[in-house]
Amino acid sequence: MKTLRDWLNEYSESHRNPTNKLLHWICIPPIVFSIACALKLIPVGTDVINVTTVVGLLVLAYYFRLSWQLGIGMVLIFGVAYAGVLVLESALGAQMIFWAGGLFVLAWIGQFVGHYVEGARPSFFKDLQFLLVGPLWLLSDVYRRMAIPMGAGAVAVRQSGGATSA
């Protein structure tokens, strides 16, 4: 089983170029948000228990398995994002799918432009779990910059690719 250090170091290998890193900072949050919007429109459950919250809880469980400290940060991010999903859904209703779809496509174009500039294939071509690691990679950089511990044995991965002890 890969550790947090393994995942972040491997993800960093194809994310060294400053333009690619910037595009990931710009594009990963909208990709995650647009997926949450689309999942919310699946007509199952309530505002509290639905496809978005169930998928979110499964993803959070994965994050907590890697680092409970990063898991807590992701709970806060998920809460804010889910509040945004509910606001957008109340404003747009089912039309939210078009907004979310457009955002999703534009953000992925940005991601692929970044990888073109980087000259490296996206990590998820090697392992789909990297689709879950991207948001964690961003948050780990925030934690590193703020000197927030990420867990015993975890390593704060600099977005330049080098690792430092946390």
Coordinates of C-alpha atoms in Angstrom, one line a residue:
M1 CA 0.0 0.0 0.0
K2 CA 1.4 3.4 -1.0
T3 CA 1.9 6.0 1.7
L4 CA 1.1 9.7 1.5
R5 CA 4.7 10.3 0.8
D6 CA 4.7 7.9 -2.1
W7 CA 1.6 9.3 -3.7
L8 CA 2.7 13.0 -3.4
N9 CA 6.3 12.3 -4.6
E10 CA 5.1 10.4 -7.6
Y11 CA 2.5 13.0 -8.4
S12 CA 5.1 15.8 -8.1
E13 CA 7.3 14.1 -10.8
S14 CA 5.0 15.2 -13.6
H15 CA 4.2 18.6 -12.0
R16 CA 7.4 20.6 -11.9
N17 CA 6.9 23.2 -14.5
P18 CA 5.6 26.5 -13.0
T19 CA 3.0 27.0 -15.7
N20 CA 1.7 23.4 -15.2
K21 CA 1.6 23.9 -11.4
L22 CA -0.3 27.2 -11.8
L23 CA -2.8 25.6 -14.1
H24 CA -3.3 22.8 -11.6
W25 CA -4.0 25.4 -8.8
I26 CA -6.5 27.1 -11.1
C27 CA -8.1 24.0 -12.6
I28 CA -8.3 21.2 -10.0
P29 CA -10.8 23.0 -7.7
P30 CA -13.3 23.7 -10.5
I31 CA -13.0 20.1 -11.7
V32 CA -13.8 18.8 -8.3
F33 CA -16.6 21.3 -7.8
S34 CA -18.1 20.5 -11.2
I35 CA -18.1 16.8 -10.4
A36 CA -19.9 17.5 -7.1
C37 CA -22.5 19.6 -9.0
A38 CA -23.1 16.8 -11.5
L39 CA -23.4 14.2 -8.8
K40 CA -25.9 16.3 -6.9
L41 CA -28.2 16.3 -9.8
I42 CA -28.6 12.5 -9.7
P43 CA -32.1 12.2 -8.2
V44 CA -31.4 9.9 -5.3
G45 CA -31.6 10.9 -1.6
T46 CA -32.0 14.2 0.2
D47 CA -30.0 17.4 0.5
V48 CA -28.0 15.6 3.3
I49 CA -27.7 12.0 2.0
N50 CA -27.3 11.8 -1.7
V51 CA -24.8 10.7 -4.4
T52 CA -22.5 13.7 -3.8
T53 CA -22.3 13.2 0.0
V54 CA -21.8 9.5 -0.3
V55 CA -19.1 9.8 -2.9
G56 CA -17.6 12.7 -0.8
L57 CA -17.5 10.5 2.3
L58 CA -15.8 7.7 0.4
V59 CA -13.2 10.1 -0.9
L60 CA -12.7 11.6 2.6
A61 CA -12.2 8.1 4.0
Y62 CA -9.4 7.6 1.5
Y63 CA -7.8 10.9 2.5
F64 CA -8.1 10.1 6.2
R65 CA -6.4 6.7 5.5
L66 CA -3.4 8.6 4.0
S67 CA -3.3 11.4 6.6
W68 CA -5.9 12.4 9.2
Q69 CA -4.5 15.9 9.3
L70 CA -5.0 16.4 5.6
G71 CA -8.4 14.6 5.9
I72 CA -9.6 17.3 8.3
G73 CA -8.6 20.0 5.9
M74 CA -10.4 18.2 3.1
V75 CA -13.6 18.0 5.3
L76 CA -13.5 21.8 5.6
I77 CA -13.0 22.1 1.8
F78 CA -15.8 19.6 1.1
G79 CA -18.1 21.5 3.4
V80 CA -17.5 24.8 1.7
A81 CA -17.8 23.2 -1.8
Y82 CA -21.0 21.4 -0.9
A83 CA -22.5 24.6 0.4
G84 CA -21.6 26.2 -3.0
V85 CA -23.2 23.2 -4.8
L86 CA -26.5 23.7 -2.8
V87 CA -26.5 27.5 -3.6
L88 CA -25.9 26.9 -7.3
E89 CA -28.5 24.2 -7.4
S90 CA -31.1 26.4 -5.8
A91 CA -30.3 29.1 -8.4
L92 CA -30.1 27.0 -11.5
G93 CA -31.9 23.8 -10.7
A94 CA -31.3 21.0 -13.3
Q95 CA -29.7 23.6 -15.6
M96 CA -26.7 23.4 -13.2
I97 CA -25.5 20.4 -15.3
F98 CA -24.7 22.7 -18.3
W99 CA -22.8 25.0 -16.1
A100 CA -20.9 22.2 -14.4
G101 CA -20.3 20.5 -17.8
G102 CA -18.8 23.6 -19.3
L103 CA -16.7 24.3 -16.2
F104 CA -15.5 20.6 -16.2
V105 CA -14.4 20.8 -19.9
L106 CA -12.7 24.1 -19.6
A107 CA -10.8 23.1 -16.5
W108 CA -9.6 19.8 -18.1
I109 CA -8.4 21.8 -21.2
G110 CA -6.4 23.9 -18.8
Q111 CA -5.0 20.7 -17.2
F112 CA -3.9 19.3 -20.5
V113 CA -2.4 22.6 -21.6
G114 CA -0.3 22.4 -18.4
H115 CA 0.9 18.9 -19.1
Y116 CA 1.7 19.9 -22.7
V117 CA 3.9 22.7 -21.4
E118 CA 5.4 20.3 -18.8
G119 CA 6.1 17.7 -21.5
A120 CA 4.7 15.0 -19.2
R121 CA 1.6 12.9 -19.4
P122 CA -0.9 13.4 -16.6
S123 CA -0.3 11.1 -13.6
F124 CA -3.7 9.5 -13.8
F125 CA -2.8 7.9 -17.1
K126 CA -0.6 5.6 -15.0
D127 CA -3.1 5.1 -12.1
L128 CA -6.6 6.5 -11.8
Q129 CA -6.0 7.1 -8.0
F130 CA -4.0 10.1 -9.0
L131 CA -7.4 11.8 -9.8
L132 CA -7.9 11.7 -6.0
V133 CA -4.3 12.7 -5.2
G134 CA -4.4 16.0 -7.2
P135 CA -6.6 17.9 -4.6
L136 CA -4.5 16.4 -1.8
W137 CA -1.3 17.5 -3.5
L138 CA -2.6 21.1 -3.5
L139 CA -3.6 21.0 0.2
S140 CA -0.3 19.4 1.2
D141 CA 1.4 22.4 -0.3
V142 CA -0.8 24.7 1.7
Y143 CA 0.0 22.7 4.9
R144 CA 3.7 22.8 4.1
R145 CA 3.7 26.5 3.6
M146 CA 1.8 27.0 6.9
A147 CA 4.0 24.5 8.7
I148 CA 0.9 22.4 9.6
P149 CA 1.9 18.8 10.3
M150 CA 0.6 16.2 7.9
G151 CA 1.0 13.1 10.1
A152 CA 3.7 10.8 11.5
G153 CA 6.1 9.8 8.8
A154 CA 4.4 12.0 6.2
V155 CA 6.6 14.3 4.1
A156 CA 5.6 17.7 2.9
V157 CA 6.3 17.6 -0.8
R158 CA 7.5 20.9 -2.2
Q159 CA 5.8 21.6 -5.5
S160 CA 9.2 21.9 -7.0
G161 CA 9.4 18.1 -6.5
G162 CA 11.8 18.0 -3.6
A163 CA 10.6 16.6 -0.3
T164 CA 11.2 17.9 3.2
S165 CA 10.4 16.2 6.5
A166 CA 7.2 17.3 8.1

